[in-house]
Each structure stands twice: as structure tokens, then as C-alpha cells.
Amino acid sequence: MPMTADAAPPATALDRSTPRRHIGTFEVPDDVTAVDFPIDGTRLETANVTDRGATAGVVRVARISEGPGITDYVTHQKDFTYSTYGIHVGQDDRLTFFGDGQRIAVHLIDCREGSPRLGDEITIRMAVSPHRVLIIPKGVAHTLDGLGGVVTRDEPVWYADRNPDWEPDNDLVSFLRTAERAPVVRTNRHRLPVAAHLLLSRMSQRTNSEVRGAYAARFRVSVGGRTTYATIRPDWRAAEPQSDDHGLVRRNNFVLTGPESFTVVPSTDSCTSDVLEVALDGQDGRFTRHSYSRRTVTWLAGSEEADIEVVTADGEHRVVRLGDPTVGVRVPPGTWYRFTGTGRIWVRSEMELLDLSPWNLDHPLGRDLTTADPGEAGPSRPEQDGDRYLPGPALHALARMEAKAMSLTH
């Protein structure tokens, strides 16, 4: 476990602040996917995107980028707004935005102790696009406008240290957008290894599978002449999902970031996933199956007139309504399924790979997909008690290797 923050920091350690100085607004053209900004370490990188996935209706697949490979998602209700800035002291954010052409504004302030840009503030304006990743280094305050209906994927990089500004359970320091001065923070120095990222992600899964409360905000306050941190947690509650009559629906691991906005963390031990952009209109209605992998599909954004149709081992067609990011639909190996409805949706696709024995280089990873016309999609393969799945860290390593290979072709 990483070390916790000092129990009793010096009385003046948290009193630091800096005036804000807006130094520029940067408009990012739609065709630009990589650019640096004046605040050191803040930049756009080209994402790993494949056009037209093999699954019927999938027009784009966003893979993970280089890095630890953890994938968390934040959904935003239509009227979502931020009233605060947030500063991560132990996390670099690596953000990809998915949506239907929305334009967003990203506001950033350098709050890093000792930075030559301390107090400098910039605004970045751009369209949401799966083709670029926005990197916001630890210690850079950020808030965003225009996120209604947008999904943000974060592939965080985590750091540990002995630091009076760091709280391992919530490293985000918040302050009001209207404040004339911004807090100055000390950032963590020691980047965690990939194994620690996986451990912390699984800990987050466990916590959010049991609590599912509202995300807390941590503010600096003065108590008895001494500056300390106070945590405020809204009293939001998620609605219970509709009853599952199919045995296919599972409750996701999440925390509320608004009355109807959610941070959705992984549900599998590989802690990684792809984002599928699916055009429901005009698809040919073909079914898909993955013979050697189990998928869990979560609706993130887009049309709420969307369903997933699954053919059971008895040949029964079961239809599950999508539109709720707090639940995922489980598709066992060898199960025929298809997306139906109108409009366009973005879904998280998590994979668990069957561990075929003996393991060898002929394992059909990436070659287990078949499609069929509706009249040809007969009963699916029944899930078997003896099915074994590749350990999550191994699948995670494969995904990171794929991301590295894809990045070399940019």
C-alpha cells in the first residue's frame, strides 16, 4: 500500500495560494490530434482508433492508449455543469471524449509548487473526438464546460508520496471557479508500477460495488486559525435498475458525480476496456458471436432507443433495453447478439478471454468472431461450469502490447 499523507502537517503547509492569470485561449482544429500547450506537460496525443469494427453496426473502436491501461468512465447528464475546479496531486489524467459532435471548453490553471508557470491559466476549445487524448498533469487544476451528454474516458497514471496535500482515498483538491486565487499544491513524485495500478483499480471496484454513493469534494478550510482539509459528500442516490428477467444484467461498479451522472469503474480484473461507437440506423441486422471470449457491454451515451438482443442456449431471443450506465449486459462465449434501435450509441466493451489448454501461439485471440443473418443465428453455446478464463493481469498485458503496436503506426 502507498504511504498515507502526514498526520499533522505544519500549520503553514496548506496556506499557499497564487493569483490567477489567464494567458490565452487555444482553438483546436477538428483535424488536429496532437499538440502541446503552454502549461508544461499539458498536451493532446493521437489515440488508438480503428474504424469499422467487426461487430455489426460498429463504426469505430477506441482502444486504450499507451500507459498503465486502466479505463474509468464519467458520464454526464444533459444539464451537467461544474461549479468547481479540481486538482489531482497524485494522478495524471489522460482523457478521451466521446459524444455527438459537442464542443467543449477545458479551463486549466498551473497550481504546482515551484512551477515557473504557477498561476498561469489557459482555455482549450475543441470538439469531442475519439481520435485524441488530452493529458492533464498532476497539480494542474481543471474544469470543463459543454459536457452535457458527453462521456469521458480516463486512463489515469497514479503516483504516491509523503505529501500533506495527498489523501489516498481522494487526491482531488477542489476550489470554486469564482475564486480569485488558486491553491498551490505539492504533487506526488513516485509513479506507481502497473501492478499497483491494477491493485488500486480492483480496490476501487470493490469499494464502488458496495457503496455506490456520491463522489466527495475536498476543500481547504480554516478551523481555529489552522488550514486543513474538509470533505463534502452530496446526498445523491442512484435509482435501482429494473428487475433482470433474463439473467444477463449485472450491476456495475460506480460512484455518482451528479444526480444522474456517474463515474463507472471496471467490472473485470483486467481493468481495461474498449469503447464501441455503434450506428443503430441502417445496420444490416446481422448477429455476432465471440466463440472464445465473454463480453460485458455497458451503454455510456447516445440514443436511449437502443437494445441488445441475445439468443440463449435454448434458442430464445431475449431483448435487454440499454440506456443505463449503472448496469452491464453479460454476453457469454458463443452467444449470438446484436444491437438494435435508432440513432447512435457509445458502449464500453469489457472482455474476458477463455483460457484454452494447452496455451499456445495458435490461440484464436482476435480471430474468434463470426456473424450470421437473423435466420442463421440458432441456439447459442451454453456456458459451461468448466470454462476457465485467462487471468486479468495477462489480458491486461496483451491489451497494453496491442496499444503499443498501434501507436507505432500513427
Short mmCIF file of C-alpha atoms in Angstrom, two decimals:
data_model
loop_
_atom_site.label_atom_id
_atom_site.label_comp_id
_atom_site.label_asym_id
_atom_site.label_seq_id
_atom_site.Cartn_x
_atom_site.Cartn_y
_atom_site.Cartn_z
CA MET A 1 0.00 0.00 0.00
CA PRO A 2 1.26 3.55 -0.68
CA MET A 3 2.16 5.68 2.32
CA THR A 4 -0.56 7.97 3.65
CA ALA A 5 -0.21 11.72 3.98
CA ASP A 6 1.48 13.21 7.05
CA ALA A 7 -0.89 13.03 10.01
CA ALA A 8 -0.02 16.54 11.25
CA PRO A 9 1.36 18.84 8.53
CA PRO A 10 2.93 22.15 9.57
CA ALA A 11 0.39 24.89 10.19
CA THR A 12 1.54 26.85 7.12
CA ALA A 13 1.89 23.90 4.72
CA LEU A 14 -1.62 24.31 3.29
CA ASP A 15 -1.85 28.11 3.31
CA ARG A 16 -0.24 28.60 -0.10
CA SER A 17 -2.20 30.17 -2.97
CA THR A 18 -1.50 32.01 -6.20
CA PRO A 19 -3.29 34.71 -8.19
CA ARG A 20 -4.79 33.53 -11.48
CA ARG A 21 -3.51 34.95 -14.81
CA HIS A 22 -5.32 33.96 -18.00
CA ILE A 23 -2.65 33.83 -20.71
CA GLY A 24 -4.58 32.56 -23.73
CA THR A 25 -7.40 30.64 -25.39
CA PHE A 26 -6.47 27.89 -27.84
CA GLU A 27 -8.86 26.69 -30.56
CA VAL A 28 -8.02 23.15 -31.68
CA PRO A 29 -8.96 22.42 -35.32
CA ASP A 30 -11.04 19.28 -35.80
CA ASP A 31 -8.29 17.55 -37.79
CA VAL A 32 -5.55 18.13 -35.17
CA THR A 33 -4.92 15.23 -32.80
CA ALA A 34 -1.52 16.11 -31.29
CA VAL A 35 -0.37 19.48 -29.92
CA ASP A 36 1.43 20.93 -26.87
CA PHE A 37 0.07 23.78 -24.73
CA PRO A 38 1.97 26.43 -22.70
CA ILE A 39 1.38 24.76 -19.32
CA ASP A 40 4.18 22.18 -19.14
CA GLY A 41 3.02 18.60 -19.71
CA THR A 42 -0.45 19.60 -20.95
CA ARG A 43 -0.95 18.25 -24.47
CA LEU A 44 -3.05 16.28 -26.92
CA GLU A 45 -1.86 12.88 -28.15
CA THR A 46 -3.22 10.77 -31.01
CA ALA A 47 -5.50 7.99 -29.78
CA ASN A 48 -5.62 4.36 -30.91
CA VAL A 49 -8.77 4.15 -33.03
CA THR A 50 -9.94 1.53 -35.51
CA ASP A 51 -12.65 2.48 -37.99
CA ARG A 52 -15.38 -0.10 -38.55
CA GLY A 53 -15.28 -2.91 -36.04
CA ALA A 54 -16.20 -6.44 -36.97
CA THR A 55 -19.41 -6.41 -34.88
CA ALA A 56 -22.46 -5.41 -36.94
CA GLY A 57 -23.23 -1.71 -36.62
CA VAL A 58 -19.89 -0.77 -35.01
CA VAL A 59 -18.42 2.15 -36.93
CA ARG A 60 -15.46 2.89 -34.64
CA VAL A 61 -13.48 1.18 -31.86
CA ALA A 62 -11.37 3.23 -29.43
CA ARG A 63 -8.64 1.09 -27.86
CA ILE A 64 -6.57 2.06 -24.84
CA SER A 65 -3.59 4.37 -25.28
CA GLU A 66 -0.07 3.79 -24.03
CA GLY A 67 0.29 3.83 -20.26
CA PRO A 68 -0.98 1.76 -17.32
CA GLY A 69 -4.14 0.86 -19.26
CA ILE A 70 -6.78 1.40 -16.52
CA THR A 71 -10.07 2.63 -18.01
CA ASP A 72 -12.59 4.60 -15.93
CA TYR A 73 -15.57 6.42 -17.47
CA VAL A 74 -17.51 9.52 -16.46
CA THR A 75 -20.98 10.05 -17.94
CA HIS A 76 -22.66 13.46 -17.86
CA GLN A 77 -26.36 14.22 -17.78
CA LYS A 78 -27.71 16.70 -20.35
CA ASP A 79 -27.65 19.72 -17.99
CA PHE A 80 -24.33 18.84 -16.31
CA THR A 81 -22.15 21.75 -15.13
CA TYR A 82 -19.06 22.07 -12.93
CA SER A 83 -19.08 24.75 -10.20
CA THR A 84 -15.53 23.95 -9.04
CA TYR A 85 -12.00 23.34 -10.23
CA GLY A 86 -10.27 20.11 -9.23
CA ILE A 87 -6.54 19.45 -8.75
CA HIS A 88 -5.18 15.90 -8.64
CA VAL A 89 -1.99 15.79 -6.58
CA GLY A 90 -1.26 12.11 -7.28
CA GLN A 91 -2.77 11.49 -10.71
CA ASP A 92 -2.16 12.46 -14.32
CA ASP A 93 -5.45 12.49 -16.22
CA ARG A 94 -5.47 11.03 -19.74
CA LEU A 95 -8.89 11.95 -21.13
CA THR A 96 -10.71 10.93 -24.29
CA PHE A 97 -14.13 12.46 -25.00
CA PHE A 98 -16.97 10.66 -26.78
CA GLY A 99 -20.17 12.27 -27.98
CA ASP A 100 -22.25 13.51 -30.86
CA GLY A 101 -20.19 16.46 -32.10
CA GLN A 102 -20.37 18.59 -28.93
CA ARG A 103 -17.83 21.36 -28.48
CA ILE A 104 -16.23 21.63 -25.06
CA ALA A 105 -14.06 24.16 -23.23
CA VAL A 106 -11.28 22.96 -20.91
CA HIS A 107 -10.04 25.50 -18.34
CA LEU A 108 -6.63 24.83 -16.77
CA ILE A 109 -4.55 26.55 -14.05
CA ASP A 110 -0.99 25.58 -13.13
CA CYS A 111 -1.05 25.09 -9.33
CA ARG A 112 2.21 23.13 -8.96
CA GLU A 113 4.56 24.24 -6.21
CA GLY A 114 7.76 25.56 -7.79
CA SER A 115 6.40 25.68 -11.35
CA PRO A 116 7.64 28.60 -13.50
CA ARG A 117 4.07 28.80 -14.82
CA LEU A 118 2.47 28.95 -11.36
CA GLY A 119 -0.90 30.71 -11.62
CA ASP A 120 -0.98 30.71 -15.42
CA GLU A 121 -4.42 29.84 -16.78
CA ILE A 122 -5.42 28.73 -20.27
CA THR A 123 -8.62 27.70 -22.06
CA ILE A 124 -8.73 24.96 -24.71
CA ARG A 125 -11.73 24.79 -27.04
CA MET A 126 -12.29 21.72 -29.19
CA ALA A 127 -14.84 19.24 -30.47
CA VAL A 128 -15.16 15.91 -28.68
CA SER A 129 -13.30 13.27 -30.66
CA PRO A 130 -12.22 9.67 -30.06
CA HIS A 131 -9.06 10.40 -32.04
CA ARG A 132 -7.22 12.37 -29.36
CA VAL A 133 -6.25 12.04 -25.71
CA LEU A 134 -5.94 15.12 -23.51
CA ILE A 135 -3.18 14.84 -20.89
CA ILE A 136 -3.62 16.97 -17.75
CA PRO A 137 -0.61 16.57 -15.43
CA LYS A 138 -0.97 16.25 -11.66
CA GLY A 139 -1.06 19.65 -10.00
CA VAL A 140 -2.91 21.35 -12.89
CA ALA A 141 -6.39 22.49 -11.86
CA HIS A 142 -9.10 21.75 -14.38
CA THR A 143 -12.78 22.29 -15.03
CA LEU A 144 -14.82 21.89 -18.20
CA ASP A 145 -17.87 23.34 -19.94
CA GLY A 146 -20.15 21.73 -22.53
CA LEU A 147 -20.02 18.18 -21.18
CA GLY A 148 -23.77 17.52 -21.28
CA GLY A 149 -24.30 14.14 -22.95
CA VAL A 150 -20.54 13.57 -23.29
CA VAL A 151 -18.64 10.53 -21.96
CA THR A 152 -15.10 10.98 -20.68
CA ARG A 153 -12.74 8.03 -20.56
CA ASP A 154 -9.83 8.46 -18.16
CA GLU A 155 -6.72 6.29 -18.33
CA PRO A 156 -5.07 7.64 -15.17
CA VAL A 157 -1.44 7.46 -14.15
CA TRP A 158 -1.07 7.28 -10.37
CA TYR A 159 1.73 8.48 -8.07
CA ALA A 160 2.48 8.10 -4.35
CA ASP A 161 4.46 10.20 -1.88
CA ARG A 162 4.59 11.55 1.64
CA ASN A 163 2.65 14.72 0.96
CA PRO A 164 0.41 16.92 3.16
CA ASP A 165 -1.83 17.66 0.15
CA TRP A 166 -2.44 13.98 -0.67
CA GLU A 167 -5.21 11.80 0.64
CA PRO A 168 -5.06 8.32 -0.94
CA ASP A 169 -8.83 7.85 -0.78
CA ASN A 170 -9.45 11.16 -2.60
CA ASP A 171 -6.49 13.03 -4.01
CA LEU A 172 -8.63 15.76 -5.64
CA VAL A 173 -8.33 19.25 -4.16
CA SER A 174 -11.37 21.37 -5.12
CA PHE A 175 -11.99 25.12 -5.11
CA LEU A 176 -14.71 27.37 -6.52
CA ARG A 177 -14.48 28.57 -10.12
CA THR A 178 -15.19 32.11 -8.91
CA ALA A 179 -12.14 32.19 -6.60
CA GLU A 180 -9.62 34.93 -7.42
CA ARG A 181 -6.72 32.81 -6.16
CA ALA A 182 -5.96 29.13 -6.68
CA PRO A 183 -4.40 26.74 -4.13
CA VAL A 184 -0.74 25.85 -4.56
CA VAL A 185 -0.17 22.12 -4.11
CA ARG A 186 2.76 19.77 -3.74
CA THR A 187 2.45 16.87 -6.18
CA ASN A 188 3.44 13.26 -5.63
CA ARG A 189 6.74 12.18 -7.16
CA HIS A 190 6.79 8.37 -7.34
CA ARG A 191 4.98 6.79 -10.26
CA LEU A 192 3.36 3.51 -9.33
CA PRO A 193 4.15 0.34 -11.31
CA VAL A 194 1.48 -1.29 -13.45
CA ALA A 195 0.86 -3.98 -10.82
CA ALA A 196 -0.01 -1.26 -8.29
CA HIS A 197 -2.38 0.36 -10.81
CA LEU A 198 -4.19 -2.97 -11.16
CA LEU A 199 -4.35 -3.41 -7.38
CA LEU A 200 -5.77 0.08 -6.80
CA SER A 201 -8.28 -0.36 -9.62
CA ARG A 202 -9.52 -3.62 -8.08
CA MET A 203 -9.78 -1.88 -4.70
CA SER A 204 -11.90 0.81 -6.39
CA GLN A 205 -14.09 -1.90 -7.90
CA ARG A 206 -14.68 -3.46 -4.51
CA THR A 207 -15.46 -0.13 -2.83
CA ASN A 208 -17.82 1.05 -5.55
CA SER A 209 -19.58 -2.31 -5.74
CA GLU A 210 -20.59 -1.97 -2.10
CA VAL A 211 -21.13 1.76 -1.51
CA ARG A 212 -22.20 3.38 -4.81
CA GLY A 213 -22.56 6.75 -3.13
CA ALA A 214 -21.72 10.26 -4.31
CA TYR A 215 -18.18 11.35 -5.12
CA ALA A 216 -16.84 13.62 -2.35
CA ALA A 217 -15.19 17.00 -2.87
CA ARG A 218 -12.23 18.00 -0.67
CA PHE A 219 -11.72 21.71 0.12
CA ARG A 220 -9.17 23.66 2.11
CA VAL A 221 -10.80 25.33 5.13
CA SER A 222 -9.63 27.32 8.14
CA VAL A 223 -10.56 25.86 11.52
CA GLY A 224 -9.40 27.69 14.63
CA GLY A 225 -6.81 29.60 12.62
CA ARG A 226 -5.37 26.42 11.12
CA THR A 227 -5.78 25.40 7.47
CA THR A 228 -6.87 21.82 6.91
CA TYR A 229 -9.00 19.79 4.51
CA ALA A 230 -12.74 19.17 4.81
CA THR A 231 -14.63 16.64 2.71
CA ILE A 232 -18.16 17.30 1.44
CA ARG A 233 -20.25 14.45 0.07
CA PRO A 234 -23.58 15.20 -1.69
CA ASP A 235 -26.60 13.10 -0.79
CA TRP A 236 -27.22 11.72 -4.29
CA ARG A 237 -28.65 8.25 -4.74
CA ALA A 238 -28.80 6.15 -7.88
CA ALA A 239 -32.12 4.69 -8.92
CA GLU A 240 -32.37 0.93 -8.67
CA PRO A 241 -32.23 -0.78 -12.09
CA GLN A 242 -35.23 -2.57 -13.45
CA SER A 243 -35.53 -6.21 -12.46
CA ASP A 244 -33.50 -8.59 -14.62
CA ASP A 245 -35.77 -11.19 -16.15
CA HIS A 246 -33.02 -12.54 -18.41
CA GLY A 247 -30.12 -13.40 -16.10
CA LEU A 248 -27.87 -11.29 -18.33
CA VAL A 249 -27.80 -7.95 -16.49
CA ARG A 250 -25.29 -7.13 -13.75
CA ARG A 251 -24.95 -4.03 -11.59
CA ASN A 252 -21.82 -2.04 -12.48
CA ASN A 253 -19.30 -0.55 -10.05
CA PHE A 254 -19.85 3.21 -9.95
CA VAL A 255 -19.98 6.40 -7.90
CA LEU A 256 -22.27 9.37 -8.59
CA THR A 257 -20.69 12.59 -9.87
CA GLY A 258 -24.07 14.30 -10.29
CA PRO A 259 -27.72 13.42 -9.64
CA GLU A 260 -27.73 11.40 -12.89
CA SER A 261 -24.02 11.38 -13.78
CA PHE A 262 -21.70 8.52 -12.94
CA THR A 263 -18.06 7.50 -12.70
CA VAL A 264 -18.07 3.87 -13.86
CA VAL A 265 -15.00 1.84 -12.90
CA PRO A 266 -14.01 -1.57 -14.33
CA SER A 267 -16.01 -4.71 -13.59
CA THR A 268 -13.40 -7.27 -14.71
CA ASP A 269 -9.98 -7.99 -13.22
CA SER A 270 -8.18 -6.90 -16.40
CA CYS A 271 -9.35 -3.35 -15.53
CA THR A 272 -9.36 -2.33 -19.20
CA SER A 273 -11.91 -1.98 -21.98
CA ASP A 274 -12.66 -0.62 -25.46
CA VAL A 275 -15.29 1.93 -26.49
CA LEU A 276 -17.56 0.95 -29.39
CA GLU A 277 -19.38 3.59 -31.41
CA VAL A 278 -22.47 1.90 -32.85
CA ALA A 279 -24.71 3.25 -35.62
CA LEU A 280 -28.07 1.59 -34.98
CA ASP A 281 -29.84 3.01 -38.05
CA GLY A 282 -29.25 1.26 -41.33
CA GLN A 283 -27.26 -1.69 -39.99
CA ASP A 284 -27.96 -4.99 -41.72
CA GLY A 285 -29.31 -6.71 -38.61
CA ARG A 286 -26.69 -9.45 -38.56
CA PHE A 287 -25.85 -11.25 -35.34
CA THR A 288 -22.35 -11.55 -33.88
CA ARG A 289 -20.75 -14.08 -31.56
CA HIS A 290 -17.34 -14.45 -29.93
CA SER A 291 -16.53 -18.12 -29.57
CA TYR A 292 -13.72 -17.84 -27.04
CA SER A 293 -14.45 -14.70 -25.01
CA ARG A 294 -17.09 -13.37 -22.67
CA ARG A 295 -18.16 -9.75 -23.14
CA THR A 296 -19.81 -7.30 -20.78
CA VAL A 297 -21.43 -4.36 -22.59
CA THR A 298 -22.33 -1.08 -20.85
CA TRP A 299 -24.27 1.75 -22.50
CA LEU A 300 -22.45 5.05 -21.89
CA ALA A 301 -24.11 7.73 -24.04
CA GLY A 302 -26.21 8.39 -27.10
CA SER A 303 -29.66 7.22 -28.11
CA GLU A 304 -31.87 5.81 -25.38
CA GLU A 305 -33.88 3.99 -28.05
CA ALA A 306 -31.35 1.18 -28.05
CA ASP A 307 -31.45 -2.52 -27.17
CA ILE A 308 -29.22 -5.55 -27.25
CA GLU A 309 -30.81 -8.78 -28.49
CA VAL A 310 -29.30 -12.04 -27.25
CA VAL A 311 -30.01 -15.62 -28.39
CA THR A 312 -29.90 -18.07 -25.49
CA ALA A 313 -28.72 -21.68 -25.49
CA ASP A 314 -32.41 -22.65 -25.80
CA GLY A 315 -32.76 -20.57 -28.96
CA GLU A 316 -34.86 -17.93 -27.20
CA HIS A 317 -34.39 -14.30 -28.28
CA ARG A 318 -34.11 -12.02 -25.27
CA VAL A 319 -34.08 -8.23 -25.63
CA VAL A 320 -32.48 -6.00 -22.97
CA ARG A 321 -33.10 -2.25 -23.02
CA LEU A 322 -29.94 -0.15 -22.94
CA GLY A 323 -29.64 3.43 -21.71
CA ASP A 324 -28.46 2.93 -18.11
CA PRO A 325 -24.69 3.20 -17.42
CA THR A 326 -25.10 1.66 -13.97
CA VAL A 327 -25.72 -1.81 -15.43
CA GLY A 328 -23.86 -4.04 -17.89
CA VAL A 329 -25.15 -6.82 -20.12
CA ARG A 330 -23.20 -10.06 -19.95
CA VAL A 331 -22.69 -11.97 -23.23
CA PRO A 332 -21.22 -15.46 -22.59
CA PRO A 333 -18.83 -17.17 -25.06
CA GLY A 334 -20.52 -18.46 -28.18
CA THR A 335 -23.63 -16.31 -27.65
CA TRP A 336 -25.27 -14.66 -30.63
CA TYR A 337 -26.15 -10.97 -30.08
CA ARG A 338 -26.85 -7.76 -31.97
CA PHE A 339 -27.55 -4.10 -31.22
CA THR A 340 -30.92 -2.72 -32.36
CA GLY A 341 -32.75 0.60 -32.19
CA THR A 342 -32.37 4.08 -33.65
CA GLY A 343 -29.62 6.67 -33.52
CA ARG A 344 -26.03 6.24 -32.36
CA ILE A 345 -24.64 4.93 -29.07
CA TRP A 346 -21.30 4.59 -27.31
CA VAL A 347 -20.76 1.46 -25.24
CA ARG A 348 -18.00 0.08 -23.05
CA SER A 349 -16.91 -3.41 -24.10
CA GLU A 350 -15.05 -5.48 -21.49
CA MET A 351 -13.59 -8.85 -22.46
CA GLU A 352 -12.68 -11.99 -20.54
CA LEU A 353 -10.73 -14.46 -22.66
CA LEU A 354 -11.23 -18.21 -22.34
CA ASP A 355 -8.05 -19.93 -21.22
CA LEU A 356 -7.75 -22.79 -23.69
CA SER A 357 -5.45 -25.64 -22.66
CA PRO A 358 -2.77 -26.12 -23.58
CA TRP A 359 -1.93 -22.42 -24.11
CA ASN A 360 -0.06 -21.91 -27.35
CA LEU A 361 0.51 -19.34 -30.06
CA ASP A 362 -2.44 -20.69 -32.03
CA HIS A 363 -4.94 -19.34 -29.50
CA PRO A 364 -7.64 -17.57 -31.57
CA LEU A 365 -7.30 -14.19 -29.82
CA GLY A 366 -8.89 -11.65 -32.14
CA ARG A 367 -10.00 -14.39 -34.54
CA ASP A 368 -12.98 -15.76 -32.65
CA LEU A 369 -15.70 -13.58 -34.19
CA THR A 370 -18.35 -14.85 -36.59
CA THR A 371 -21.52 -13.23 -37.93
CA ALA A 372 -24.83 -14.63 -39.15
CA ASP A 373 -28.06 -13.45 -40.74
CA PRO A 374 -31.05 -13.43 -38.36
CA GLY A 375 -32.37 -16.70 -39.77
CA GLU A 376 -29.00 -18.39 -39.27
CA ALA A 377 -28.42 -17.40 -35.62
CA GLY A 378 -29.51 -20.61 -33.94
CA PRO A 379 -29.16 -21.57 -30.27
CA SER A 380 -26.01 -20.24 -28.62
CA ARG A 381 -23.34 -22.37 -26.98
CA PRO A 382 -24.30 -22.92 -23.33
CA GLU A 383 -21.88 -21.51 -20.78
CA GLN A 384 -20.10 -24.38 -19.05
CA ASP A 385 -19.10 -24.81 -15.43
CA GLY A 386 -15.62 -25.86 -16.58
CA ASP A 387 -14.97 -22.65 -18.52
CA ARG A 388 -11.76 -21.02 -17.33
CA TYR A 389 -10.67 -17.50 -18.18
CA LEU A 390 -7.22 -16.03 -18.70
CA PRO A 391 -6.11 -14.15 -15.53
CA GLY A 392 -6.88 -10.45 -15.73
CA PRO A 393 -3.26 -9.24 -15.49
CA ALA A 394 -2.34 -11.41 -18.51
CA LEU A 395 -5.18 -9.99 -20.60
CA HIS A 396 -4.24 -6.51 -19.40
CA ALA A 397 -0.67 -7.07 -20.60
CA LEU A 398 -1.94 -8.20 -24.00
CA ALA A 399 -4.06 -5.05 -24.30
CA ARG A 400 -1.07 -2.85 -23.45
CA MET A 401 1.06 -4.65 -26.03
CA GLU A 402 -1.67 -4.04 -28.63
CA ALA A 403 -1.80 -0.35 -27.68
CA LYS A 404 1.96 -0.04 -28.09
CA ALA A 405 1.86 -1.71 -31.51
CA MET A 406 -0.99 0.53 -32.69
CA SER A 407 0.76 3.68 -31.52
CA LEU A 408 3.75 2.88 -33.72
CA THR A 409 1.55 3.08 -36.84
CA HIS A 410 0.29 6.65 -36.19
#
